[in-house]
XYZ file of C-alpha atoms in Angstrom:
440
model
C -27.415 -2.869 -64.539
C -28.268 -3.151 -68.249
C -28.306 -6.955 -68.073
C -30.875 -6.979 -65.286
C -33.095 -4.179 -66.620
C -36.605 -5.191 -67.544
C -39.420 -3.139 -69.103
C -42.849 -4.741 -68.759
C -46.567 -4.353 -68.169
C -48.390 -5.818 -65.199
C -52.079 -6.169 -64.437
C -52.822 -4.282 -61.225
C -55.745 -2.852 -59.278
C -56.425 0.265 -57.236
C -56.367 2.766 -60.122
C -59.533 4.707 -60.806
C -60.674 5.866 -64.256
C -59.515 9.416 -64.962
C -56.234 9.194 -63.046
C -52.615 8.164 -63.492
C -50.812 6.633 -60.554
C -47.052 7.118 -60.419
C -45.653 4.204 -58.426
C -43.676 5.118 -55.301
C -42.910 1.414 -55.014
C -44.059 -1.814 -56.649
C -44.739 -5.261 -55.244
C -43.330 -7.310 -58.122
C -44.356 -10.960 -58.625
C -40.744 -12.088 -59.117
C -38.454 -9.329 -57.855
C -40.365 -8.595 -54.694
C -40.360 -5.011 -53.406
C -39.149 -2.579 -56.080
C -38.149 0.837 -54.735
C -38.855 3.923 -56.832
C -36.941 6.965 -55.541
C -37.403 8.676 -58.908
C -41.214 8.652 -58.620
C -41.406 12.394 -57.750
C -39.509 13.188 -60.958
C -42.060 11.309 -63.062
C -45.001 12.943 -61.280
C -43.450 16.392 -61.722
C -42.878 15.690 -65.434
C -46.554 14.844 -65.848
C -47.424 18.015 -63.969
C -45.411 19.977 -66.535
C -47.201 18.150 -69.358
C -44.268 15.853 -70.282
C -46.199 13.923 -71.671
C -49.543 15.711 -71.428
C -51.881 13.800 -69.062
C -54.853 15.885 -70.166
C -57.370 16.417 -67.390
C -56.367 13.263 -65.546
C -55.479 13.399 -61.876
C -51.872 12.551 -61.010
C -51.370 10.524 -57.840
C -48.250 9.134 -56.142
C -48.915 5.797 -54.481
C -47.479 2.273 -54.052
C -48.739 -0.255 -56.596
C -49.290 -3.968 -55.972
C -48.277 -5.912 -59.043
C -47.820 -9.227 -57.262
C -51.482 -10.264 -57.448
C -51.306 -10.525 -61.234
C -54.919 -9.523 -61.917
C -56.804 -6.254 -61.895
C -58.564 -3.632 -63.968
C -55.497 -1.402 -64.511
C -52.182 -1.590 -66.346
C -48.824 -0.792 -64.777
C -46.008 0.082 -67.185
C -42.692 -0.232 -65.385
C -38.944 -0.575 -65.774
C -36.740 -2.133 -63.112
C -33.195 -3.321 -62.544
C -31.175 -5.002 -59.801
C -28.541 -3.255 -57.722
C -25.283 -5.059 -56.900
C -26.722 -6.134 -53.549
C -29.774 -7.664 -55.243
C -32.239 -4.896 -54.349
C -34.698 -4.040 -57.105
C -35.101 -0.417 -58.172
C -37.347 0.962 -60.863
C -40.021 3.365 -61.990
C -43.537 2.975 -63.269
C -46.957 4.494 -63.875
C -50.397 2.910 -64.021
C -53.760 3.770 -65.562
C -57.167 2.115 -65.766
C -57.261 -0.502 -68.536
C -60.335 1.065 -70.133
C -58.471 4.363 -70.592
C -56.206 3.322 -73.438
C -54.956 6.886 -73.966
C -53.825 7.040 -70.327
C -52.056 3.692 -70.658
C -50.242 5.077 -73.705
C -49.238 8.152 -71.685
C -47.809 5.850 -68.987
C -45.885 3.910 -71.621
C -44.447 7.130 -73.098
C -43.514 8.470 -69.661
C -41.785 5.264 -68.572
C -39.977 4.897 -71.909
C -38.675 8.462 -71.607
C -37.279 8.003 -68.098
C -36.235 4.354 -68.539
C -34.035 5.546 -71.383
C -32.056 7.507 -68.780
C -31.373 4.565 -66.485
C -27.622 4.048 -66.167
C -24.873 4.082 -63.570
C -23.620 7.583 -62.840
C -20.953 9.418 -60.918
C -22.151 12.180 -58.632
C -19.686 14.822 -57.452
C -20.960 16.991 -54.605
C -19.378 20.302 -53.634
C -18.700 20.209 -49.893
C -22.310 20.691 -48.824
C -21.686 23.558 -46.382
C -22.381 26.914 -48.089
C -21.538 28.975 -44.993
C -18.044 29.978 -43.940
C -16.680 29.111 -40.495
C -17.360 32.630 -39.219
C -21.045 32.480 -40.215
C -21.500 29.035 -38.679
C -19.834 30.023 -35.405
C -21.732 33.313 -35.274
C -25.155 31.696 -35.623
C -24.310 29.117 -32.950
C -23.221 31.892 -30.578
C -26.497 33.754 -31.116
C -28.455 30.557 -30.518
C -26.612 29.984 -27.250
C -27.453 33.525 -26.173
C -31.118 32.922 -27.028
C -31.141 29.727 -24.966
C -29.575 31.560 -22.011
C -32.144 34.335 -22.300
C -34.984 31.764 -22.455
C -37.156 34.394 -24.103
C -37.205 36.414 -20.854
C -34.884 39.002 -22.411
C -35.476 39.461 -26.150
C -32.493 38.795 -28.421
C -32.204 40.953 -31.518
C -29.715 40.678 -34.377
C -28.631 43.960 -35.919
C -28.571 43.209 -39.663
C -29.367 39.693 -40.854
C -26.396 37.286 -40.910
C -25.275 35.969 -44.289
C -26.115 32.314 -43.707
C -28.038 29.375 -45.151
C -31.826 29.532 -44.913
C -31.922 26.662 -42.419
C -29.619 28.546 -40.037
C -31.709 31.705 -40.297
C -34.813 29.605 -39.651
C -33.219 28.167 -36.499
C -32.654 31.696 -35.205
C -36.269 32.640 -35.880
C -37.492 29.461 -34.190
C -35.416 30.365 -31.129
C -37.260 33.667 -30.892
C -34.471 35.823 -32.296
C -35.626 38.974 -34.104
C -33.829 40.838 -36.890
C -33.605 44.603 -37.227
C -31.712 47.247 -39.183
C -32.575 49.950 -36.664
C -31.136 49.963 -33.147
C -34.064 52.149 -32.062
C -36.249 49.066 -32.540
C -34.306 47.224 -29.818
C -36.024 47.871 -26.449
C -34.013 48.896 -23.409
C -32.883 45.902 -21.399
C -32.723 43.663 -24.458
C -29.777 41.791 -25.931
C -28.458 42.789 -29.344
C -26.233 40.507 -31.412
C -23.748 41.791 -33.937
C -23.611 39.476 -37.014
C -20.420 37.797 -38.303
C -19.843 40.542 -40.879
C -19.851 43.139 -38.069
C -21.569 46.484 -37.509
C -20.518 50.137 -37.937
C -18.707 51.878 -35.086
C -21.667 54.188 -34.294
C -23.879 51.139 -33.708
C -21.376 49.729 -31.237
C -21.168 53.072 -29.462
C -24.957 53.443 -29.259
C -25.420 49.900 -27.926
C -22.837 50.594 -25.219
C -24.364 53.957 -24.332
C -27.791 52.413 -23.888
C -26.441 49.591 -21.739
C -27.747 46.870 -24.040
C -26.423 43.365 -23.583
C -24.132 42.691 -26.546
C -23.416 39.385 -28.256
C -20.559 40.123 -30.626
C -20.183 37.401 -33.254
C -18.012 39.440 -35.628
C -15.690 37.047 -37.457
C -12.074 37.607 -36.318
C -10.927 38.060 -39.912
C -13.660 40.649 -40.553
C -12.709 42.396 -37.310
C -9.065 42.494 -38.444
C -10.093 44.126 -41.724
C -12.209 46.692 -39.847
C -9.342 47.539 -37.504
C -6.965 47.884 -40.444
C -9.311 50.307 -42.203
C -9.593 52.384 -39.051
C -5.854 52.279 -38.314
C -4.775 53.175 -41.850
C -7.242 56.068 -41.970
C -6.076 57.242 -38.541
C -2.488 57.543 -39.756
C -3.719 59.808 -42.548
C -3.908 57.356 -45.474
C -6.574 56.992 -48.120
C -7.787 53.392 -47.817
C -8.571 51.494 -51.018
C -11.068 48.771 -50.112
C -10.944 45.852 -52.574
C -14.600 44.799 -52.878
C -14.652 43.029 -56.236
C -17.613 42.907 -58.591
C -20.025 41.289 -56.171
C -21.782 42.967 -53.281
C -21.045 41.630 -49.808
C -22.869 42.267 -46.554
C -19.660 43.416 -44.897
C -18.666 46.073 -47.433
C -20.715 48.874 -45.861
C -19.398 47.913 -42.423
C -15.796 48.233 -43.591
C -16.477 51.578 -45.253
C -18.212 52.849 -42.116
C -15.021 52.465 -40.069
C -13.678 55.616 -41.776
C -16.128 56.717 -44.482
C -14.288 59.917 -45.282
C -11.062 58.027 -46.035
C -12.251 54.906 -47.931
C -12.455 54.417 -51.695
C -13.932 51.145 -52.994
C -12.283 49.304 -55.873
C -14.280 46.734 -57.859
C -11.868 45.883 -60.673
C -8.254 46.361 -61.714
C -9.120 49.041 -64.270
C -10.152 51.408 -61.493
C -6.530 51.727 -60.345
C -6.017 54.382 -63.022
C -9.135 56.284 -61.872
C -7.947 56.941 -58.332
C -5.965 60.017 -59.347
C -9.192 61.952 -59.933
C -9.865 61.690 -56.199
C -6.587 63.492 -55.500
C -4.970 60.618 -53.583
C -1.466 61.108 -52.225
C 0.748 58.315 -53.676
C 2.755 58.352 -50.443
C -0.286 57.941 -48.207
C -2.222 55.074 -49.725
C -3.226 51.759 -48.085
C -5.242 48.790 -49.246
C -7.594 46.364 -47.485
C -9.233 43.289 -49.022
C -12.912 42.963 -48.102
C -13.740 39.654 -46.430
C -16.243 37.572 -48.380
C -14.708 38.028 -51.835
C -12.407 35.511 -53.542
C -8.769 36.397 -52.961
C -8.156 35.613 -56.626
C -10.442 38.535 -57.516
C -8.420 40.819 -55.268
C -5.032 39.647 -56.604
C -5.413 41.381 -59.960
C -6.587 44.581 -58.302
C -3.645 44.554 -55.893
C -1.208 44.105 -58.769
C -2.776 46.944 -60.738
C -2.764 49.225 -57.699
C 0.882 48.472 -56.893
C 1.906 49.024 -60.503
C 0.284 52.457 -60.366
C 1.261 53.310 -56.770
C 4.421 51.400 -55.766
C 4.374 52.904 -52.252
C 0.922 51.556 -51.368
C 0.789 49.678 -48.069
C -1.687 47.070 -46.906
C -2.696 44.081 -44.855
C -0.551 41.105 -44.027
C -1.735 38.387 -46.387
C -2.255 35.978 -43.487
C -5.257 38.125 -42.528
C -7.098 37.405 -45.793
C -10.305 35.364 -45.778
C -10.167 32.382 -48.153
C -13.719 31.055 -47.657
C -15.115 32.578 -50.881
C -11.929 31.657 -52.749
C -12.185 28.017 -51.756
C -15.882 27.805 -52.523
C -15.426 29.263 -56.005
C -12.446 26.997 -56.692
C -14.390 23.915 -55.586
C -17.295 24.800 -57.884
C -15.038 25.415 -60.882
C -13.121 22.207 -60.250
C -16.316 20.205 -59.858
C -17.958 21.683 -62.973
C -14.903 20.853 -65.047
C -15.132 17.183 -64.059
C -18.812 16.521 -64.865
C -21.258 16.688 -67.769
C -23.881 18.719 -65.907
C -23.800 20.856 -62.754
C -26.956 21.309 -60.692
C -26.983 24.439 -58.514
C -29.495 24.033 -55.692
C -31.133 27.327 -54.773
C -33.992 29.740 -55.263
C -34.527 31.435 -58.617
C -33.950 34.913 -57.139
C -30.916 34.014 -54.991
C -27.789 36.076 -55.862
C -25.601 33.443 -54.193
C -26.991 30.744 -56.504
C -26.472 33.073 -59.450
C -22.818 33.545 -58.521
C -22.349 29.770 -58.236
C -23.975 29.311 -61.634
C -21.562 31.824 -63.148
C -18.576 29.990 -61.653
C -19.825 26.607 -62.888
C -20.761 27.854 -66.372
C -17.233 29.062 -67.218
C -16.055 27.805 -70.620
C -19.625 27.018 -71.679
C -20.250 24.161 -69.229
C -23.806 22.915 -68.749
C -25.478 24.276 -65.594
C -29.047 24.104 -64.305
C -30.624 25.556 -61.174
C -33.008 23.562 -58.971
C -35.272 25.054 -56.325
C -37.013 21.680 -55.880
C -36.056 18.109 -56.792
C -39.106 17.796 -59.044
C -37.723 20.465 -61.383
C -35.126 17.980 -62.659
C -36.115 17.331 -66.292
C -35.421 14.217 -68.338
C -34.015 16.303 -71.196
C -31.226 17.566 -68.929
C -29.921 14.059 -68.276
C -29.676 12.714 -71.815
C -26.147 11.374 -72.321
C -25.069 12.575 -68.875
C -22.734 10.206 -67.031
C -21.391 12.528 -64.342
C -23.353 15.152 -62.401
C -22.128 17.855 -60.051
C -24.325 19.192 -57.246
C -23.669 22.544 -55.558
C -25.884 23.939 -52.741
C -26.476 27.696 -52.471
C -27.447 29.433 -49.232
C -31.100 29.556 -50.298
C -31.298 25.758 -50.640
C -33.097 24.085 -47.713
C -31.010 21.380 -46.084
C -33.549 18.752 -47.153
C -33.103 19.557 -50.855
C -29.696 17.911 -51.259
C -30.802 14.459 -49.994
C -34.008 14.736 -52.042
C -32.011 15.342 -55.214
C -29.547 12.550 -54.435
C -32.396 10.157 -53.653
C -34.207 10.992 -56.908
C -31.043 10.533 -58.962
C -30.418 7.211 -57.209
C -33.696 6.077 -58.736
C -32.226 6.522 -62.212
C -29.366 4.067 -61.812
C -26.564 3.128 -59.414
C -24.752 6.193 -58.058
C -21.181 6.657 -56.944
C -21.288 9.753 -54.719
C -18.071 11.600 -53.924
C -17.387 15.004 -52.401
C -14.988 17.738 -53.468
C -13.706 20.494 -51.211
C -10.915 23.074 -51.457
C -9.207 24.441 -48.337
C -6.722 27.301 -48.234
C -5.176 29.073 -45.284
C -1.929 30.221 -43.686
C 0.566 27.440 -43.237
C 1.107 26.703 -39.512
C 4.376 27.801 -37.986
C 6.948 25.226 -36.862
C 5.442 25.037 -33.383
C 2.047 24.196 -34.881
C 0.428 27.594 -34.348
C -0.686 29.873 -37.155
C 1.404 33.070 -37.148
C -0.668 35.483 -35.167
C -4.148 35.078 -36.618
C -7.129 33.051 -35.376
C -7.744 29.757 -37.150
C -11.275 29.197 -35.839
C -13.575 32.200 -36.225
C -16.190 32.460 -33.501
C -18.076 34.828 -31.271
C -18.021 36.057 -27.718
C -20.782 37.145 -25.373
C -19.997 40.532 -23.844
C -22.117 42.541 -21.433
C -21.916 46.186 -22.406
């Protein structure tokens, strides 16, 4: 790439005084069409005042540099890909506005200095677990069957990517935290993290149509909580430090018998609740990394050797695998970009995982937020999508980065689960979470 890179100025037309045109593509007199995927990054930098365009209007537009004459100056850098395609970046200003031409030169020099081949490592781009994906699809099928003739409500919003939630809204699905808001004769869907037992009972008593998308692993945890409490045990629910949508559902299965445990140190605090060491059980909340639970289980067993609990094959590894993939990815790159909204707790958790050991991490809610200063000396970039990231954001970021040099894009994913038995079947637990449509 370095041997084919060229920085130059061309005489062009179509630029008015008082504006700077960032080229979305250039017709070059020798190289022909020059693509500029990074153009939005340059325009966004000008919008942030990097460099300061003053009061000049910023416009994204193709620029024709093939004619060779005009009343404006295009400052551009370009290089040739291995297949001969030309890629570059540039900005143009009216020739009489020398200050604007200087701004274009500074802008292009800043971003041209970042042009290089890079390795891009993408965390498996699906932020939702299998249970969430299957649950949303089941609700969508129910909405299509209803054809808006019978309203479909979801009790409690599913924990899913924004695009999936948007699909539900587009299908006419409504969300509520109050079953009283669901009219008689309607259909109510239970989300993948489940609902409390009283909600199930009320839906059945009212004769509502029920779409139960509770993840099988979440349902197993709920049944374990109920069963352990029924036999007279105090149930220690391992919830970890983070809040999960399903925690309150698990507690609601037997609220008088459940104690939540967020860290290993709390094992020594249980005695103040008067627990019977002979009647103690544990359940790991779905949605938390199993690694987080492991230390708590060890501490609890050290303190209460007679504690009983779930079969480990019933544990949910979705959060574990996602966290492991992010840590592995962040350790292999110079910079990790977490795609997600500024106020998204999921993005914040991913940032914390990636930033372990002082690694460089930045959050992007839009591709244009990518700053030149972040990329100085960066040869490998990791990209991790949070649930708040629109599906279009990942390709936008990849496209923009492709405008800053040839990219090698690879994907990293971690998968953990029970090892299949000899006959090929997992020992007693469902491998593919999903939902069922049940008429109450």
